[in-house]
mmCIF file of C-alpha atoms in Angstrom:
data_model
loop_
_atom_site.group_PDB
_atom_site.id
_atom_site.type_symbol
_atom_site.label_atom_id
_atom_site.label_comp_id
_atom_site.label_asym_id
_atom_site.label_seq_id
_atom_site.Cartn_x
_atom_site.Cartn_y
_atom_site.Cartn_z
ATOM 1 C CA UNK A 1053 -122.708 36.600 -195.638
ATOM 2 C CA UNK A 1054 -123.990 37.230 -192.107
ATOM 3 C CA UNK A 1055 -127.670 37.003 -191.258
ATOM 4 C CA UNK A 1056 -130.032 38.392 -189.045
ATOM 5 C CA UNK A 1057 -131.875 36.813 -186.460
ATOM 6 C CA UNK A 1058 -135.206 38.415 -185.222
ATOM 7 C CA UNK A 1059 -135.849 36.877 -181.415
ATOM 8 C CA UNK A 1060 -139.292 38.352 -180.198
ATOM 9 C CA UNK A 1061 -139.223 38.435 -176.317
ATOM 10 C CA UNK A 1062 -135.173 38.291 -176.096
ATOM 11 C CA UNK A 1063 -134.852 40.639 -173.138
ATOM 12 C CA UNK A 1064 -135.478 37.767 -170.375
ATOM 13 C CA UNK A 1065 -135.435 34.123 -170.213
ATOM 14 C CA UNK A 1066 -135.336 31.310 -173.116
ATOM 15 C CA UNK A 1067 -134.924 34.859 -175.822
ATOM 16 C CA UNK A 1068 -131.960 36.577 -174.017
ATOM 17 C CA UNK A 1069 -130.393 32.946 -173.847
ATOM 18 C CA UNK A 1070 -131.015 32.515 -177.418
ATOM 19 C CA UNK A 1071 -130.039 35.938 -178.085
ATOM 20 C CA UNK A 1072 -126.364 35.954 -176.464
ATOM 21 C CA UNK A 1073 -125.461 32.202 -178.130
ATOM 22 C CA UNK A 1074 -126.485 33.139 -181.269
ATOM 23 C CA UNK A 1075 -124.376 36.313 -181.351
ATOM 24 C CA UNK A 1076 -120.986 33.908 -180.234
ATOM 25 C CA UNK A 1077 -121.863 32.224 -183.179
ATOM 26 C CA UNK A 1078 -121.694 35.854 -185.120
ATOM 27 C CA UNK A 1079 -125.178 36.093 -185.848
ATOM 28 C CA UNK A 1080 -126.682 39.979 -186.360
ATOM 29 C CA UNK A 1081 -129.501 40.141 -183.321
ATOM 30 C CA UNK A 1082 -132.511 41.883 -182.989
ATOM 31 C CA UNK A 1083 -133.965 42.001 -179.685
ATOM 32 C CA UNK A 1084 -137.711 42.741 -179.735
ATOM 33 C CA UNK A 1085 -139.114 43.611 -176.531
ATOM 34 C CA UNK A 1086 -142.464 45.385 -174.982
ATOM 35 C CA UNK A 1087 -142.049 46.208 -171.396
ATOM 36 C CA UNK A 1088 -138.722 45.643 -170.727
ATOM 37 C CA UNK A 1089 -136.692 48.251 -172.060
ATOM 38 C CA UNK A 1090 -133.420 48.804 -169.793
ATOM 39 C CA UNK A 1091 -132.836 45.135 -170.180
ATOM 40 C CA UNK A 1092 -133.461 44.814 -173.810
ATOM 41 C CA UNK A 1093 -130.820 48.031 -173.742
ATOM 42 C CA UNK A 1094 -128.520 46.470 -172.092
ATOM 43 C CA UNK A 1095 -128.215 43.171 -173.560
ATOM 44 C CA UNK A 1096 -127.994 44.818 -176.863
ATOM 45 C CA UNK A 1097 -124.825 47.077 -175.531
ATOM 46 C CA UNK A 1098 -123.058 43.298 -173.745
ATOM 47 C CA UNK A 1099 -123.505 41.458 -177.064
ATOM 48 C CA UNK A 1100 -121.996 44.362 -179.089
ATOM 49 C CA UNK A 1101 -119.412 45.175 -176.999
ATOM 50 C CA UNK A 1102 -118.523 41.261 -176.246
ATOM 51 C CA UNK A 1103 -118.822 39.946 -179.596
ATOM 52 C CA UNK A 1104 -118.536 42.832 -181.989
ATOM 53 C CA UNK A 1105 -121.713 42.056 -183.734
ATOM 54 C CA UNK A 1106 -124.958 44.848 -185.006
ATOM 55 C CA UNK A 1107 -127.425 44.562 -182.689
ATOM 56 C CA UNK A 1108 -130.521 46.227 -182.210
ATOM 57 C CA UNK A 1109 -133.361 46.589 -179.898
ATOM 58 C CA UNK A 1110 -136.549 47.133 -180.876
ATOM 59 C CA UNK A 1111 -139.787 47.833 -178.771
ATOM 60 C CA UNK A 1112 -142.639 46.462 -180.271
ATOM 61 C CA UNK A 1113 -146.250 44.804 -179.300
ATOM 62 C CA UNK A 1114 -146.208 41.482 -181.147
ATOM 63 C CA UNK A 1115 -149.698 41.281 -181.255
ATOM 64 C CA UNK A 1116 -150.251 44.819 -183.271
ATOM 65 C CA UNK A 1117 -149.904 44.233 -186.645
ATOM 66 C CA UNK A 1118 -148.685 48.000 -186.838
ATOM 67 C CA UNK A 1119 -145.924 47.633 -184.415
ATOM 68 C CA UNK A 1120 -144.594 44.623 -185.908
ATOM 69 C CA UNK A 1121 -144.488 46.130 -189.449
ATOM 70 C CA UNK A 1122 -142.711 49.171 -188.701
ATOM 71 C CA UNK A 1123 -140.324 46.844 -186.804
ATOM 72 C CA UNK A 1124 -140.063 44.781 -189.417
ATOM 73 C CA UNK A 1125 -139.420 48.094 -191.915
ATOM 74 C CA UNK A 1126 -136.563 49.583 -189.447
ATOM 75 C CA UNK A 1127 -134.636 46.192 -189.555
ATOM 76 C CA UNK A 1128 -134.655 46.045 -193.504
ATOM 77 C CA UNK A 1129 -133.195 49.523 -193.574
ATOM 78 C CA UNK A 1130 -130.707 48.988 -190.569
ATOM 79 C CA UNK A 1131 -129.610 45.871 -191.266
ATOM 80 C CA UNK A 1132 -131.040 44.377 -194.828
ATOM 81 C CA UNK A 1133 -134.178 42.227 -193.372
ATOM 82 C CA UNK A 1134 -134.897 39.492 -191.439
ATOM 83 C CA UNK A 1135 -132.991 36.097 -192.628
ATOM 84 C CA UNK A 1136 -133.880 33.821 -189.393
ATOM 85 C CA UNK A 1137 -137.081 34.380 -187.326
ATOM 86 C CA UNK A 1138 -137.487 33.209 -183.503
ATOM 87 C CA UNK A 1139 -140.822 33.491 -182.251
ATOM 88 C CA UNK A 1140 -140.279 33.366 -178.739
ATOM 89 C CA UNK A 1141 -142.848 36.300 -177.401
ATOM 90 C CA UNK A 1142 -145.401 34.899 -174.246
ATOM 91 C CA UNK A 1143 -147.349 35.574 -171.787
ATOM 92 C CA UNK A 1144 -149.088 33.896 -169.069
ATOM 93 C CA UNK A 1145 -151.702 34.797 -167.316
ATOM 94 C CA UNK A 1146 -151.823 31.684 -164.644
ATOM 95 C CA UNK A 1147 -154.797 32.183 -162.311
ATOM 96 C CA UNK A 1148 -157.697 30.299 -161.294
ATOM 97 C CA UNK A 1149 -160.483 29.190 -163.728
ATOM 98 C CA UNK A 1150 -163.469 30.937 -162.366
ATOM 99 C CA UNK A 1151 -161.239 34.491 -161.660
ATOM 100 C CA UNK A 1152 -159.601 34.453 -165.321
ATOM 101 C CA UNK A 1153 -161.991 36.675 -167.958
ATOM 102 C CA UNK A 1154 -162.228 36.219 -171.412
ATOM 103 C CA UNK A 1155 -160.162 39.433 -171.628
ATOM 104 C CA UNK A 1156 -157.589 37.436 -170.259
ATOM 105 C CA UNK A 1157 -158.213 34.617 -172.668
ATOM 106 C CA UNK A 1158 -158.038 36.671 -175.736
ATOM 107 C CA UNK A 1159 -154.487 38.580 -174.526
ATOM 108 C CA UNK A 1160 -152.864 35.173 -174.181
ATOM 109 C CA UNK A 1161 -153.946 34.109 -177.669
ATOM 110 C CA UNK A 1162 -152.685 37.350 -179.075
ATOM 111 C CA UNK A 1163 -149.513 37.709 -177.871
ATOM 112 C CA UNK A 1164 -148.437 33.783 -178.109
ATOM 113 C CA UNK A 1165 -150.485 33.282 -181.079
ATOM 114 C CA UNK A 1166 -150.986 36.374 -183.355
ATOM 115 C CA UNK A 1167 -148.008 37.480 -182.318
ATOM 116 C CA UNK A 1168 -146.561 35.238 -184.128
ATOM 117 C CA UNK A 1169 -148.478 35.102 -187.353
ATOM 118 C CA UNK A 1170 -147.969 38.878 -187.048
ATOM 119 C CA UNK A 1171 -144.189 38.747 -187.371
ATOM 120 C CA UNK A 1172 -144.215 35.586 -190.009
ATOM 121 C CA UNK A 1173 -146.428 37.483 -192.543
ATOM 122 C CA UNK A 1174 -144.467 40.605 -192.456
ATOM 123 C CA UNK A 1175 -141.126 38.464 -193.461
ATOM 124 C CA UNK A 1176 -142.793 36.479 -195.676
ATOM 125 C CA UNK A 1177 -142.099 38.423 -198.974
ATOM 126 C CA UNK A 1178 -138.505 39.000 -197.893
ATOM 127 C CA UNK A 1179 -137.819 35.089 -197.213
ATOM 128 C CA UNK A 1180 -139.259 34.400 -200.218
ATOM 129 C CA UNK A 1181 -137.634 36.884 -202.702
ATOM 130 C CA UNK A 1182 -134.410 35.539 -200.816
ATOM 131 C CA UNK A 1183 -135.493 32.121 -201.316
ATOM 132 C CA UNK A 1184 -133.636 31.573 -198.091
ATOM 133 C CA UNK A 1185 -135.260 31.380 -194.561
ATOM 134 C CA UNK A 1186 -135.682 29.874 -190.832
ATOM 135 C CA UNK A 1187 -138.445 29.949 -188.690
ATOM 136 C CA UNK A 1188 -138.552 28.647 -185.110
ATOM 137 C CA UNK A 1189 -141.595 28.876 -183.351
ATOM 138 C CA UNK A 1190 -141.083 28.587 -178.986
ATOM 139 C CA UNK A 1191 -144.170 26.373 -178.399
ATOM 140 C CA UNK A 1192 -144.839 23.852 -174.884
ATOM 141 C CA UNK A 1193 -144.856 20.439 -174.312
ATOM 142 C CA UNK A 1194 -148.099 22.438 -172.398
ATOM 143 C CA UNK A 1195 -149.490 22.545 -176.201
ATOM 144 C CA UNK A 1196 -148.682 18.525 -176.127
ATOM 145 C CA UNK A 1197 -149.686 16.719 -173.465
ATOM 146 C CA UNK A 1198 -148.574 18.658 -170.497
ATOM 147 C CA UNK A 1199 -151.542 20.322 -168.921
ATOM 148 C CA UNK A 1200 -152.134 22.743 -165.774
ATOM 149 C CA UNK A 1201 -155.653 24.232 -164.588
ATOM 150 C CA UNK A 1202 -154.072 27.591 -164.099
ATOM 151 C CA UNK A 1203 -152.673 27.918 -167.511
ATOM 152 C CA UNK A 1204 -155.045 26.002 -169.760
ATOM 153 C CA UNK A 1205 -155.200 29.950 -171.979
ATOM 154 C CA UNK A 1206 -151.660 29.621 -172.172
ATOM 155 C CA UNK A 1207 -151.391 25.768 -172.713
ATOM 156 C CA UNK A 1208 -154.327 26.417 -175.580
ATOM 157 C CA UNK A 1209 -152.028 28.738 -177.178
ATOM 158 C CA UNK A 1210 -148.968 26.225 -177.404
ATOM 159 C CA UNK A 1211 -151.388 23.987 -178.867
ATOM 160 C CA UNK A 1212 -152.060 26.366 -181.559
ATOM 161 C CA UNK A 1213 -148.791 27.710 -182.305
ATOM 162 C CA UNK A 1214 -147.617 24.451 -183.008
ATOM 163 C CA UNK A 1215 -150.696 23.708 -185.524
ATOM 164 C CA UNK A 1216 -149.525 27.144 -187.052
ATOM 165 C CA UNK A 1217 -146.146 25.880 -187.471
ATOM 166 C CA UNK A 1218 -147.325 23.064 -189.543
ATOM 167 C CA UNK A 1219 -149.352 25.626 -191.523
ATOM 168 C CA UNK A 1220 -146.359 27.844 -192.251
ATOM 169 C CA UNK A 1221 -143.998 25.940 -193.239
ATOM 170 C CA UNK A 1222 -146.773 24.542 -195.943
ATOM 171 C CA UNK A 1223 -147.035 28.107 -196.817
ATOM 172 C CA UNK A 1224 -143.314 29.056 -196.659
ATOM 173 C CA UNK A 1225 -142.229 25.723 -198.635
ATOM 174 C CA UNK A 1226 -139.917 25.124 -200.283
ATOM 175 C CA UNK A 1227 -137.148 28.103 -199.010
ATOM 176 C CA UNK A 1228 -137.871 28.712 -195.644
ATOM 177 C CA UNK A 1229 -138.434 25.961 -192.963
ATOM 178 C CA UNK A 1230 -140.268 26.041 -190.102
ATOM 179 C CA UNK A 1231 -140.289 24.320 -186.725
ATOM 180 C CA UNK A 1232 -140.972 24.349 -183.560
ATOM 181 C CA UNK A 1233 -139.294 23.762 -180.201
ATOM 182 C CA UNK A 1234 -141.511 22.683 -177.491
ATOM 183 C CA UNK A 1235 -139.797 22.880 -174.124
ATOM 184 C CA UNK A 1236 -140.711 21.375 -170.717
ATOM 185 C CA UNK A 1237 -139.515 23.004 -167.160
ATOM 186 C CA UNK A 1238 -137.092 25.219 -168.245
ATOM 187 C CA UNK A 1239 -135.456 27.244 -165.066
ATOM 188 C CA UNK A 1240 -135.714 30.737 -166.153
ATOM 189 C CA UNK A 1241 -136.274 33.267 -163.665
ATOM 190 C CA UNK A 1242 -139.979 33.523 -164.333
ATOM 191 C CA UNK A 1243 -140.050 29.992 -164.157
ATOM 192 C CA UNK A 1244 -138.232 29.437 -160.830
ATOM 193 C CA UNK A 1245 -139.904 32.631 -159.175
ATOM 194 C CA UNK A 1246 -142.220 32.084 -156.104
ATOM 195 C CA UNK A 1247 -141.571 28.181 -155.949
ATOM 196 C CA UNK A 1248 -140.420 26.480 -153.039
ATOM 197 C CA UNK A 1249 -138.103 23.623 -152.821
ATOM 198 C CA UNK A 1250 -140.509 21.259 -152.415
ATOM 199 C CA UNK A 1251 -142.819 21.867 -155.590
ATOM 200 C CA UNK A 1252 -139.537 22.483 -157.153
ATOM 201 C CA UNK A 1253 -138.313 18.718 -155.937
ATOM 202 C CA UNK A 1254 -142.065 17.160 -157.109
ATOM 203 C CA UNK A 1255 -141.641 18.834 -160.790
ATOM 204 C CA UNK A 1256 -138.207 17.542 -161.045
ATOM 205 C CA UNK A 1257 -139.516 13.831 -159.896
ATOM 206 C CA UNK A 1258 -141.650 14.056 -163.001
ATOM 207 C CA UNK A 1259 -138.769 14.596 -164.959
ATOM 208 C CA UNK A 1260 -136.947 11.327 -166.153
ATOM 209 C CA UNK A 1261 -133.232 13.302 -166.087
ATOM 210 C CA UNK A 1262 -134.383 14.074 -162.785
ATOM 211 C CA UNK A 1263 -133.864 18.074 -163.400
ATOM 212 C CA UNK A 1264 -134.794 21.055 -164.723
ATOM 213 C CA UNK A 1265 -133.656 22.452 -167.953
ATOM 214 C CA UNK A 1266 -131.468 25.152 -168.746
ATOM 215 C CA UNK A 1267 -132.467 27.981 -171.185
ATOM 216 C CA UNK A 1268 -128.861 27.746 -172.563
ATOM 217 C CA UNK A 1269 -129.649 24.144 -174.187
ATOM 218 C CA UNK A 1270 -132.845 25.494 -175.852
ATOM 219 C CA UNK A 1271 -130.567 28.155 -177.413
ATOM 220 C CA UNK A 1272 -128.348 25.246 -178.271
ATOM 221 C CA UNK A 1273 -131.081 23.434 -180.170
ATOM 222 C CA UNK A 1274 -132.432 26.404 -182.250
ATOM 223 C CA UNK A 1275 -128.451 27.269 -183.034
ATOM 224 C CA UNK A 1276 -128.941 23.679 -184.777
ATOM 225 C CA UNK A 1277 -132.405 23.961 -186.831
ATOM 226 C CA UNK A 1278 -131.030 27.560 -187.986
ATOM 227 C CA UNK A 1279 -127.956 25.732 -189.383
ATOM 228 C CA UNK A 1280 -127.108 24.360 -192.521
ATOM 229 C CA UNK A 1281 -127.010 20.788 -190.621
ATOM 230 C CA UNK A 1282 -130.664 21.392 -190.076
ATOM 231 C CA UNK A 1283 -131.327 21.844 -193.843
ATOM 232 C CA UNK A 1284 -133.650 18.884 -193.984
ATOM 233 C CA UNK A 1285 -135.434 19.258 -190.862
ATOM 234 C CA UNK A 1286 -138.595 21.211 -191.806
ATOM 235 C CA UNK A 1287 -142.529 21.378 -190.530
ATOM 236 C CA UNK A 1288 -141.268 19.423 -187.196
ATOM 237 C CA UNK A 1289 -142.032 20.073 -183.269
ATOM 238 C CA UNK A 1290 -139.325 19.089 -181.223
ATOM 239 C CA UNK A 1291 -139.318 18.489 -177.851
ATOM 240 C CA UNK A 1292 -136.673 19.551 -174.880
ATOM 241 C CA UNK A 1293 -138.259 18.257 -171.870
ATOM 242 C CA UNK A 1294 -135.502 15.996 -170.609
ATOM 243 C CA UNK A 1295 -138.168 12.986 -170.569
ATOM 244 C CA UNK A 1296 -141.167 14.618 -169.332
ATOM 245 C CA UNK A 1297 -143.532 11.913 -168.291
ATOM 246 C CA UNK A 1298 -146.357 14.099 -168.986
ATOM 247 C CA UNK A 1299 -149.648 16.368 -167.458
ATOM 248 C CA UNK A 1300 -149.274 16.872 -163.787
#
């Protein structure tokens, strides 16, 4: 039987990577989005037309409880429910620490955070009754021990998604498991935006593969922890940082 996979921020980046190898492997997607509609749109039409898979796209504020439960509601009557959940949704709001406002702060937190305690409750019931589930929570080796001045709202965050991974999967046990994935320097193109060689050289040196990652080989690791090979890796943070030697 085919299952669904939920990725929340698929339209760009580490989601649209995870998005596109999950469908090869002939997973249903839905691509949750807020902003960026023509690209959610557009992935959706590629991965139908490429690998003749449903497919929806679905615009919806991860950090309303509202939006997320009528999103939630349209998938179940589309496509039967949610069977695998990716919370990949972020933003991040880098700026200096006397300019950044607690308004700021608190967006972060919902969107990274809520955001995804927003979309777990809401397929909590439906995991259950299936006794059958995956969660896979997109965390930061910035929520470990990688730490930047500019980010320390979003790095916070990271920190507590990954405590709210270990909470869920007590809550989910013993159907659904829940993990996360904490990457380092992946090279998205947010990531590699407005850099210049040099910085991009410096990071790298810090690195011990001596490069960036790709958003492809996160995609590869969650195609793992969703598999049946994965069954008895549960309530874990894994890290793809290529041997990140830590805070900068």
């Amino acid at each position: 039987m085919k299952k669904t996979v939920l990725i929340t921020g698929a339209a760009n980046g580490i989601g649209k990577a995870i998005a596109c190898r999950l469908a090869k492997e002939g997973y249903d997607i839905v691509i949750n989005y807020n902003s960026s509609k023509e690209r959610a749109e557009s992935l959706r039409d590629e991965l139908i037309e490429k690998y003749s898979i449903n497919c929806l796209s679905i615009r919806a504020d991860v950090s309303r409880e509202d939006e997320v439960e009528v999103m939630i509601k349209q998938i179940e009557e589309e496509l039967g429910g949610v069977d695998i959940l990716v919370n990949n949704s972020a933003i991040d709001l880098s700026n200096l620490f006397n300019l950044k406002t607690a308004e700021e702060f608190r967006r972060v937190l919902d969107v990274n955070v809520v955001g995804a305690y927003n979309c777990a409750r809401s397929v909590y019931k439906s995991m259950l009754n299936k006794e059958w589930g995956r969660i896979i929570n997109i965390a930061s080796t910035n929520g470990i021990n990688t730490y930047y001045p500019m980010s320390f709202d979003y790095d916070a965050s990271k920190a507590a998604l990954i405590s709210l991974t270990h909470n869920l999967a007590m809550q989910f046990a013993p159907y659904v498991n829940v993990n996360a994935i904490a990457p380092g320097f992946i090279g998205t193109e947010n990531e590699l935006d407005g850099y210049d060689e040099e910085f991009l050289k410096e990071e790298c040196e810090k690195i011990l593969v001596q490069r960036y990652g790709k958003p492809e080989e996160v995609a590869s690791l969650v195609k793992f922890l969703i598999s049946d090979e994965a069954d008895y890796i549960n309530n874990s943070v894994i890290r793809i940082d290529g041997g990140q030697k830590g805070s900068c």
